[in-house]
Coordinates of C-alpha atoms in Angstrom, one line a residue:
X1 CA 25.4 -15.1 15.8
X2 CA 22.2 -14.3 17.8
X3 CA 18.7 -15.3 17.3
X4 CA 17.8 -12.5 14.5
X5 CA 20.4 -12.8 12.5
X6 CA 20.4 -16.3 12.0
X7 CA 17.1 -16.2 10.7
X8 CA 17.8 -13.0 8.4
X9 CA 20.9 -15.3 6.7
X10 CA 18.7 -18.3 6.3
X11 CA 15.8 -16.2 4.7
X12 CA 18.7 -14.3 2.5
X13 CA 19.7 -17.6 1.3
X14 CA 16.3 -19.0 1.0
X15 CA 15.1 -16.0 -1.1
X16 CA 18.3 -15.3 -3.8
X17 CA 17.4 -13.0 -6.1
X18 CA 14.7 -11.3 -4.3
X19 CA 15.6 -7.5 -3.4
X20 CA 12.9 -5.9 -2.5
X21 CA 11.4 -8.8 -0.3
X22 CA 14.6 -8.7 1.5
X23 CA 14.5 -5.4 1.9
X24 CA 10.9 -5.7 3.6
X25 CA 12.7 -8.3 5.7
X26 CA 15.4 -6.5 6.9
X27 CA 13.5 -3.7 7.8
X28 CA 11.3 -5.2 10.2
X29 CA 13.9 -7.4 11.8
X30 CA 16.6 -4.5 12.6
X31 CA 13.9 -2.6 14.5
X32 CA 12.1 -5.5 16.5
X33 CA 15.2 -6.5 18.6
X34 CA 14.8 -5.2 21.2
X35 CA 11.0 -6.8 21.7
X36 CA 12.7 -10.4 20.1
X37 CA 15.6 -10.4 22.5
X38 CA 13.7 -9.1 25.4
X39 CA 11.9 -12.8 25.8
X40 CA 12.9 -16.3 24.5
X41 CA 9.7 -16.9 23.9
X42 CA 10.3 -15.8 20.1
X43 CA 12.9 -18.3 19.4
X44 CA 10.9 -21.0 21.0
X45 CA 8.7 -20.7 19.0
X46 CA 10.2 -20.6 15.8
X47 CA 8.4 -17.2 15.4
X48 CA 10.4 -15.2 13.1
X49 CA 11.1 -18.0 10.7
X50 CA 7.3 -19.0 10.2
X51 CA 6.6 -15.1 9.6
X52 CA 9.3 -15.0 7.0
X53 CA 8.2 -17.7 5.4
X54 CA 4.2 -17.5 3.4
X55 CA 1.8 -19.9 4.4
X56 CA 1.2 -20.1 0.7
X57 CA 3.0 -19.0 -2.9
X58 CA 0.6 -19.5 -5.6
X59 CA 2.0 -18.9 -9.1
X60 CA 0.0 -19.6 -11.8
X61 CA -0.4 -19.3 -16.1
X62 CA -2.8 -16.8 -17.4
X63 CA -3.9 -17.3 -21.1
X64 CA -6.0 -14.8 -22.7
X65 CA -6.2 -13.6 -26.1
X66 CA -5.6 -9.8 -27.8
X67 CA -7.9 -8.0 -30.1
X68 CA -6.2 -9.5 -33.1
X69 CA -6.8 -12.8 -32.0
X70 CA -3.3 -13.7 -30.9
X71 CA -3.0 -15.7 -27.7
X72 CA -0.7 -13.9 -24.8
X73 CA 0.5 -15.8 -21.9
X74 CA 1.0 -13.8 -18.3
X75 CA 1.9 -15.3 -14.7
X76 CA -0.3 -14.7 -12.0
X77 CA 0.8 -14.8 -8.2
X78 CA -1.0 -15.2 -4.6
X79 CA 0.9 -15.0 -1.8
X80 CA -0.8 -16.2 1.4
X81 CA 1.6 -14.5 3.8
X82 CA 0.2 -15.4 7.6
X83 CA -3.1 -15.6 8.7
X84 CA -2.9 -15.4 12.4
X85 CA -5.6 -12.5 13.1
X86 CA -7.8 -13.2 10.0
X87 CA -8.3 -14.3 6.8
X88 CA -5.8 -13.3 4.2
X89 CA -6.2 -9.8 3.3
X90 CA -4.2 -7.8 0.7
X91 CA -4.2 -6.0 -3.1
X92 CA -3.4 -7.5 -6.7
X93 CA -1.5 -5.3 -8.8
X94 CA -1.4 -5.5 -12.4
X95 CA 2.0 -4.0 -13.8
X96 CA 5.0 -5.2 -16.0
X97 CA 7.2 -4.8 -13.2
X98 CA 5.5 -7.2 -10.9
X99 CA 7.6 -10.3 -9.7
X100 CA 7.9 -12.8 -6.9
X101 CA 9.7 -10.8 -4.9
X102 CA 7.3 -8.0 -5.1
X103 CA 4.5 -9.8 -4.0
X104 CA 6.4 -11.0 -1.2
X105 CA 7.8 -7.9 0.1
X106 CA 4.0 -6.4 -0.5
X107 CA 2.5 -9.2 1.2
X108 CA 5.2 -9.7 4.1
X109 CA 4.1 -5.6 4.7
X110 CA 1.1 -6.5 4.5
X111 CA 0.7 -8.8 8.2
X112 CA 2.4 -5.8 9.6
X113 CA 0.2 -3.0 8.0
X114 CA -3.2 -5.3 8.6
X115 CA -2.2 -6.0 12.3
X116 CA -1.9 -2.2 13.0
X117 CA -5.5 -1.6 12.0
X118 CA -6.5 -3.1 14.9
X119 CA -9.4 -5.3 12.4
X120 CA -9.3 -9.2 12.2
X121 CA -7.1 -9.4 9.1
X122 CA -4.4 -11.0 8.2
X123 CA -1.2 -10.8 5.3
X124 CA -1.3 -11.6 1.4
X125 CA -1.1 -9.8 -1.7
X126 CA -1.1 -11.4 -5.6
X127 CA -1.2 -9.8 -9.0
X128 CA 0.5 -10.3 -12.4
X129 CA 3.2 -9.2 -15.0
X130 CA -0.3 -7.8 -17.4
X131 CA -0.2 -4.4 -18.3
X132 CA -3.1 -3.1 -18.4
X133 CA -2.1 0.5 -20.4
X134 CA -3.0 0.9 -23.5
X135 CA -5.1 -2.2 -23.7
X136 CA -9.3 -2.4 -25.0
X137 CA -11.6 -2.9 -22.2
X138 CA -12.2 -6.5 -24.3
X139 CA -8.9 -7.3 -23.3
X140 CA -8.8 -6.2 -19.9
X141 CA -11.9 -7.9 -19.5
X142 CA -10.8 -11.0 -21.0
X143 CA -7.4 -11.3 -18.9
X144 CA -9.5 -10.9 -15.4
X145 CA -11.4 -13.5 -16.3
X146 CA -8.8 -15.9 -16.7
X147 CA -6.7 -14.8 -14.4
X148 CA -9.9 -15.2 -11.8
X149 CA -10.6 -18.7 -13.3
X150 CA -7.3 -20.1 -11.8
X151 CA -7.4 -17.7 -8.4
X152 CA -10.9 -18.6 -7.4
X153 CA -10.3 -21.8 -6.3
X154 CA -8.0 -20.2 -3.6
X155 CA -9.8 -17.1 -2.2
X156 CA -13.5 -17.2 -0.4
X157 CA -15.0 -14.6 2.2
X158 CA -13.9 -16.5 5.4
X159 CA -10.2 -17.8 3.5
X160 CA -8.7 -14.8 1.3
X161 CA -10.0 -10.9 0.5
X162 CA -8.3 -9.5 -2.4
X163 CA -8.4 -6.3 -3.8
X164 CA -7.6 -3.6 -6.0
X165 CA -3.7 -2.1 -6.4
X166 CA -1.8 -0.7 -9.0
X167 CA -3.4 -1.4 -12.0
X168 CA -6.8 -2.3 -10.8
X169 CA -9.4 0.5 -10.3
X170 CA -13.1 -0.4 -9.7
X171 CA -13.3 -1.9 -13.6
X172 CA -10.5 -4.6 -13.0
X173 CA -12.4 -5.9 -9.8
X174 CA -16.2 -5.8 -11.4
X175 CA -14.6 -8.1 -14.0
X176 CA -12.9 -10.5 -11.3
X177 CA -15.9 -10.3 -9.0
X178 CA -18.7 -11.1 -12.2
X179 CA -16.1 -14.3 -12.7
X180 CA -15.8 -15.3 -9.7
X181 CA -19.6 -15.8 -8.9
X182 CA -20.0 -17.3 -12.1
X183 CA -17.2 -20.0 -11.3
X184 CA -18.3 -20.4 -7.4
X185 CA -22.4 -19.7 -7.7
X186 CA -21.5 -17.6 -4.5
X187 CA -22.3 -13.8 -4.0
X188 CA -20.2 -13.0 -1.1
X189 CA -17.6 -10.6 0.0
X190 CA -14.1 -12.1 -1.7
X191 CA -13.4 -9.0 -2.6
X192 CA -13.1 -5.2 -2.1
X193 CA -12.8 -2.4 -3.8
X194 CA -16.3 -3.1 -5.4
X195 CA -18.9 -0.9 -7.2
X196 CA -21.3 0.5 -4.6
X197 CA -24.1 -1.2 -6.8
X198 CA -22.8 -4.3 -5.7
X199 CA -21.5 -4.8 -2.4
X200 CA -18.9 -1.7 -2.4
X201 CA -18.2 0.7 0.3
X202 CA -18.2 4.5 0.5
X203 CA -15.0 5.7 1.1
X204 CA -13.1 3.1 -0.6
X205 CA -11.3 5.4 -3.1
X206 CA -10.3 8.2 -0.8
X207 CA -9.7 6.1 2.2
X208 CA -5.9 5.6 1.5
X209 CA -5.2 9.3 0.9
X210 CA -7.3 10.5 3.6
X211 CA -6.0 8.1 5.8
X212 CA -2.5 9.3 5.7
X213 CA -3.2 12.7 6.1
X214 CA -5.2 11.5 9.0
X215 CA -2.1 10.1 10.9
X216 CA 0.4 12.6 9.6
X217 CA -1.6 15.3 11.3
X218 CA -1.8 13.2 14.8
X219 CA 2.1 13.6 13.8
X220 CA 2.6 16.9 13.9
X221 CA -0.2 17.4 16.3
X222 CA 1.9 15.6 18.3
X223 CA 4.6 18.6 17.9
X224 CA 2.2 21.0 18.4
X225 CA 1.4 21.7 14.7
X226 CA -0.4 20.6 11.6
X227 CA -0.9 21.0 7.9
X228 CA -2.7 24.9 8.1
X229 CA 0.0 27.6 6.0
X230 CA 2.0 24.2 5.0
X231 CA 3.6 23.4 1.3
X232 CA 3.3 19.9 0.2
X233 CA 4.9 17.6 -2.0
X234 CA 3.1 14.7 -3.2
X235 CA 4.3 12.0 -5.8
X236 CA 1.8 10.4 -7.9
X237 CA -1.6 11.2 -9.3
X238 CA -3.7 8.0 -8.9
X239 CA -6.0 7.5 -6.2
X240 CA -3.5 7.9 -2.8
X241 CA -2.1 11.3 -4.7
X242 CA -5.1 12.4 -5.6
X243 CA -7.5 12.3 -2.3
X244 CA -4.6 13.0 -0.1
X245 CA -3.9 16.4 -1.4
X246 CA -7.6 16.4 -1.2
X247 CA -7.6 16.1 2.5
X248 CA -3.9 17.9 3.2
X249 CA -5.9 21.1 1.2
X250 CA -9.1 20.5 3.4
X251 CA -6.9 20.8 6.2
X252 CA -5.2 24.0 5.2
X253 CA -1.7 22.7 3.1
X254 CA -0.9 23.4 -0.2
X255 CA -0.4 21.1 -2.1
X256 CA 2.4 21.9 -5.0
X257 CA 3.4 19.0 -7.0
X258 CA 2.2 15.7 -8.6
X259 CA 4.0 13.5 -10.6
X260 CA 3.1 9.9 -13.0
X261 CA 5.6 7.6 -14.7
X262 CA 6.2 10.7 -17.6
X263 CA 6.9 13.4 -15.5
X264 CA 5.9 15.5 -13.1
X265 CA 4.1 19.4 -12.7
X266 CA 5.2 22.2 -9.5
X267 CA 2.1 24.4 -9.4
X268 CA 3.4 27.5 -6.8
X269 CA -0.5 28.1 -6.8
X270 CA -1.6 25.2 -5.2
X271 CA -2.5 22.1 -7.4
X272 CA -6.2 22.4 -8.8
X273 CA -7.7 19.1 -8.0
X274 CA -10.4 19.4 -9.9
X275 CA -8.0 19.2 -13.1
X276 CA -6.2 16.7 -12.0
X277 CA -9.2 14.8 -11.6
X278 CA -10.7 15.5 -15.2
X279 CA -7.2 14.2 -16.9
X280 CA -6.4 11.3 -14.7
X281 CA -10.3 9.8 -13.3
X282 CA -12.0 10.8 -16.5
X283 CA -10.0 11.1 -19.6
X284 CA -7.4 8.3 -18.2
X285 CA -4.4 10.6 -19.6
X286 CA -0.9 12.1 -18.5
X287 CA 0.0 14.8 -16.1
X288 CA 1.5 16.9 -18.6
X289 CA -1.8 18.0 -19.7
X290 CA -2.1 20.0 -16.4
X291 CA 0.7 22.6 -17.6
X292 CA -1.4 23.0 -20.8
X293 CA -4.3 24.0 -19.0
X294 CA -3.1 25.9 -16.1
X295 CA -0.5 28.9 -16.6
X296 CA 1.1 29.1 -13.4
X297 CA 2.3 25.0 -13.6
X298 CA 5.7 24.1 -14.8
X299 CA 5.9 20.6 -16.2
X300 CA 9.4 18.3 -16.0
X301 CA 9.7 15.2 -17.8
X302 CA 13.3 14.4 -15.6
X303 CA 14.1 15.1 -12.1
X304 CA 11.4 14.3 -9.3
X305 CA 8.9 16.4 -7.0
X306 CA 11.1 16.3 -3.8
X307 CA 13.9 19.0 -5.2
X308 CA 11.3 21.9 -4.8
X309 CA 11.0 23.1 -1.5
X310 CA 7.7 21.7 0.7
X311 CA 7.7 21.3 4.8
X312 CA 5.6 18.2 4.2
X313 CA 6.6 15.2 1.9
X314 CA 4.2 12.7 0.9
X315 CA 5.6 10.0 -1.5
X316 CA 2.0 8.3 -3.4
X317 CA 3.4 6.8 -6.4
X318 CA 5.5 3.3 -6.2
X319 CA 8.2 1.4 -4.2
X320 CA 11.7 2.9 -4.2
X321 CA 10.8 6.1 -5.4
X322 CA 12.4 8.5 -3.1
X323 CA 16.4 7.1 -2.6
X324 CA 19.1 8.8 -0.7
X325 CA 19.7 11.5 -2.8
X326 CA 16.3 12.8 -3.0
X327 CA 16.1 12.7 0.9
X328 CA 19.3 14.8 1.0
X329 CA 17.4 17.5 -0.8
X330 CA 14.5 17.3 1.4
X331 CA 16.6 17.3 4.4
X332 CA 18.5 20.2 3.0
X333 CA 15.4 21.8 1.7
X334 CA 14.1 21.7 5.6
X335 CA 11.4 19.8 5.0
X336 CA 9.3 19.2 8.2
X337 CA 7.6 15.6 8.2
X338 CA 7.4 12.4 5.8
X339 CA 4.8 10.5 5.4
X340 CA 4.5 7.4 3.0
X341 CA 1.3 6.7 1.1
X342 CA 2.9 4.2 -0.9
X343 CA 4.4 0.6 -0.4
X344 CA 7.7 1.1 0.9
X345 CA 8.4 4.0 -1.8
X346 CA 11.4 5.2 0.7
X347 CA 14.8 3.2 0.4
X348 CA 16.3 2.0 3.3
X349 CA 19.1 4.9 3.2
X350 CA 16.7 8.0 2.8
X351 CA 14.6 6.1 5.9
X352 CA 17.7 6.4 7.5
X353 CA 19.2 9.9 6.8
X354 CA 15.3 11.3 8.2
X355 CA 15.9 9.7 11.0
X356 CA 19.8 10.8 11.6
X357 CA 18.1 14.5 10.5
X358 CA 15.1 14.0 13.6
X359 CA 13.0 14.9 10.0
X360 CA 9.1 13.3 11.3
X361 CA 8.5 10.1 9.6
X362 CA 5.4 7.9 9.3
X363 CA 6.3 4.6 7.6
X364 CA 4.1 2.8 5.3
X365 CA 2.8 0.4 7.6
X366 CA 1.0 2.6 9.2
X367 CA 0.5 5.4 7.1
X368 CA -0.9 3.3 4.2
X369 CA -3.5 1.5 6.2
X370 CA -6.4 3.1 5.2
X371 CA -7.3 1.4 2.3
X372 CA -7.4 -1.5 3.7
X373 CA -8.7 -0.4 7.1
X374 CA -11.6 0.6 5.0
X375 CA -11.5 -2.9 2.5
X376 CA -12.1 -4.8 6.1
X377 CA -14.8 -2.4 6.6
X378 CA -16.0 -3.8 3.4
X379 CA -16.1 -6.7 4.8
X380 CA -18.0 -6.4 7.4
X381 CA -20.7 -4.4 5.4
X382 CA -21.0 -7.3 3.1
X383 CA -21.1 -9.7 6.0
X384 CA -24.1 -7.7 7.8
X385 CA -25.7 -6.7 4.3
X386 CA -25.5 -3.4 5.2
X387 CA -24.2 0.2 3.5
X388 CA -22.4 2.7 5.4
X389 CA -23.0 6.5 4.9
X390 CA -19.8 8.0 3.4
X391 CA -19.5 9.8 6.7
X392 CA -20.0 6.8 9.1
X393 CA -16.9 5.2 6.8
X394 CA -14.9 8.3 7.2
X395 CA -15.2 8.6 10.8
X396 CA -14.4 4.8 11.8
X397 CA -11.3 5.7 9.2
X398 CA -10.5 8.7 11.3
X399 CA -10.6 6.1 14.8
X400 CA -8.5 3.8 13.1
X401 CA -5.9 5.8 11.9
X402 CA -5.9 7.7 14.9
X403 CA -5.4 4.4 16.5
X404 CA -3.1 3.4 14.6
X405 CA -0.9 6.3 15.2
X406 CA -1.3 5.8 19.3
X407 CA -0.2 2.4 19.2
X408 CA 3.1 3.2 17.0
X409 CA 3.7 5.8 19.4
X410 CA 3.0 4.0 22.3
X411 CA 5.5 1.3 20.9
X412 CA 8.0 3.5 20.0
X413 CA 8.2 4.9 23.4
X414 CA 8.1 1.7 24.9
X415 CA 11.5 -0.1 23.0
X416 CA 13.0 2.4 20.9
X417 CA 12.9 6.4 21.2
X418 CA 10.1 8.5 21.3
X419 CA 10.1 10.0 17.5
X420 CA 11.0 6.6 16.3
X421 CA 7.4 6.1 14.2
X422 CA 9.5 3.3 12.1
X423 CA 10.3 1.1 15.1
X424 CA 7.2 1.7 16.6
X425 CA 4.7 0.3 13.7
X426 CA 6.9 -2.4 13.2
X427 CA 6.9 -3.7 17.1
X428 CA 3.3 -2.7 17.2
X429 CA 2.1 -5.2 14.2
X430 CA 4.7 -7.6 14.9
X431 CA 3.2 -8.1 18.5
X432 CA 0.0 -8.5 17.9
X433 CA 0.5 -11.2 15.2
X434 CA 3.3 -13.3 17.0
X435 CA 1.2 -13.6 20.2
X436 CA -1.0 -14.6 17.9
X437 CA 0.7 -17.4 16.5
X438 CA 2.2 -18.6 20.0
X439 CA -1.4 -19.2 21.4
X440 CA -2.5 -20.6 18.3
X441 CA 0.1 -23.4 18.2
X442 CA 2.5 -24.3 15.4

């Protein structure tokens, strides 16, 4: 048994019971071979097992108590993944489904994902099993605050960044943030995603959505093409959906479908964003409302956006959305590129029938890095006590994920095949953070 699989049968036994953190793992180790084997200087080192393995789990109790005075009980989670290039960087999710091994696999992506953007950040990612639908703004407010109370004493500017995910918008983080500088008498930059009137950055909210357009269209540039006369197909409506069919339309696609845990609408007009915005950014409701207010929308409550036709596929929503079946259909369908604007939303088996099929496909890793490309931007705009123009964020967006996109390129070309986008973010990120560690000592 060589090198790699050794270490993917120790981690497998280590982590029992943990799917989609193994599936995160596997990824990344079946397409780094060729750079592991290539130089001994991996195995050494001890390299793979210390990236497999978090610096830090934190798992912790958070009390709070509901409007009719009953106390709830919910476990929090920080995963401190690897902090070789920077101080841990990464999102807390608030959603029933959350677990260890979600955190894990989002925070393991995360080392990868950070590493790509070319900024001083490293891996981590935390959250709870809170849901935060249907619940008063007194009892969102009162869970942040106790969930904060416990993470506080972990996180700082210069030691751990979190910020927003599923589940927590620019309310969730005002309520961490006002608790955190009451615990730690500190106004600093521990986290992103912030109002603008108080240390937040223009951009913020678009900057995943735009950001995978952005390195999409180096894709098909790339072929000689680009989103002008396109369909596409986007899953999801929150933030990612929303301001990347923002962007796609911008640059000429149409944008057909959007989709949220109820169902999803196929407008052959073109989605109106401006509706979409109204139900989902102001009224906080379901997409079904669309096909009430727009004549040429069909709504479906079962099925999923990728069985109507698009050249372009761009999977927003969650992990593990898009399976083998639906990436038959899309195949089938002829669609043209993939890109993911989600964590991991493509099982391993779709990943692998768009690549049999030569169908264009941008992996997570890189295509998701704009949020928190612009996070660590951020950062550094709380660090200098300074506010960029919307614009001046956009454009270093724009670098970066043009950046990004040349270095999984470059990568791919280098130790796998050309096309191979997959292979190349993963090598690309892995690089940079295992030199990292080597010169940095165990």
């Amino acid at each position: 048994m060589n090198y790699i699989d050794e270490v993917r049968a120790a981690v497998a036994a280590r982590n029992a019971g943990q799917p989609e953190f193994m599936q995160a793992v596997d990824e990344v180790l079946s397409t780094i071979r060729p750079v592991v084997e290539s130089d001994s200087v991996y195995k050494e080192n001890a390299i793979l097992e210390r990236i497999t393995e978090p610096d830090r789990q934190i798992m912790f109790r958070v009390p709070w108590t509901d409007d009719n005075g009953n106390m709830r009980i919910n476990r929090g989670y920080r995963i401190q993944f690897n902090n070789a290039i920077g101080p841990y960087k990464g999102g807390l999710r608030l959603h029933p489904t959350v677990n260890l091994s979600i955190i894990k696999f989002l925070g393991f992506e995360q080392i990868f994902k950070n590493s790509l953007t070319g900024l001083p950040i490293g891996g981590g990612k935390g959250g709870s099993d809170f849901d935060p639908k249907g619940k008063s703004e007194r009892e969102i407010r009162d869970f942040c605050q106790s969930f904060m109370t416990e993470l506080a004493r972990h996180i700082g500017a210069d030691t751990d960044v979190p910020a927003g995910d599923i589940g927590v918008g620019g309310r969730e983080i005002g309520y961490l943030y006002g608790q955190y500088k009451r615990i730690k008498n500190l106004y600093e930059g521990v986290l992103t995603g912030k109002g603008l009137t108080y240390g937040g950055s223009l951009a913020r909210t678009e900057a995943t959505g735009y950001g995978l357009v952005y390195i999409v269209a180096d894709m098909l540039a790339a072929e000689n093409t680009g989103f002008k006369g396109k369909t596409v197909a986007i899953s999801g409506s929150g933030n990612v959906a929303i301001y990347a069919a923002q962007k796609a339309t911008e640059l000429g696609g149409k944008v057909i479908t959007m989709s949220d845990s109820n169902g999803w609408i196929y407008d052959p007009d073109g989605i109106k964003l401006d509706i979409v915005k109204d139900i989902k950014e102001v009224k906080r409701g379901r997409i079904k409302e669309y096909a009430d207010r727009v004549k040429s929308a069909e709504y479906h409550d079962s099925g999923k956006v990728w069985q109507v036709k698009c050249d372009i596929a761009l999977p927003c929503a969650t992990q593990n959305e898009l399976d083998a079946s639906d990436a038959k259909t899309l195949v089938k369908n002829k669609v043209l590129a993939v890109g993911e604007g989600a964590n991991m939303p493509s099982v391993t088996d779709a990943i692998n029938l768009f690549r049999e099929h030569k169908v264009l496909f941008m992996p997570a890793k890189a295509a998701n890095a704009g949020g928190v490309a612009v996070s660590a931007l951020e950062m550094s705009q709380n660090s200098q006590r300074l506010s960029w123009t919307f614009e001046e964020v956009d454009s270093k967006l724009k670098d970066i994920m043009n950046g990004i996109f040349a270095k999984t390129a470059e990568a791919a070309k280098a130790y796998a095949e050309k096309k191979d986008y997959v292979s190349g973010a993963n090598i690309a990120g892995f690089l940079k953070v295992a030199n990292a560690m080597i010169a940095q000592g165990v």
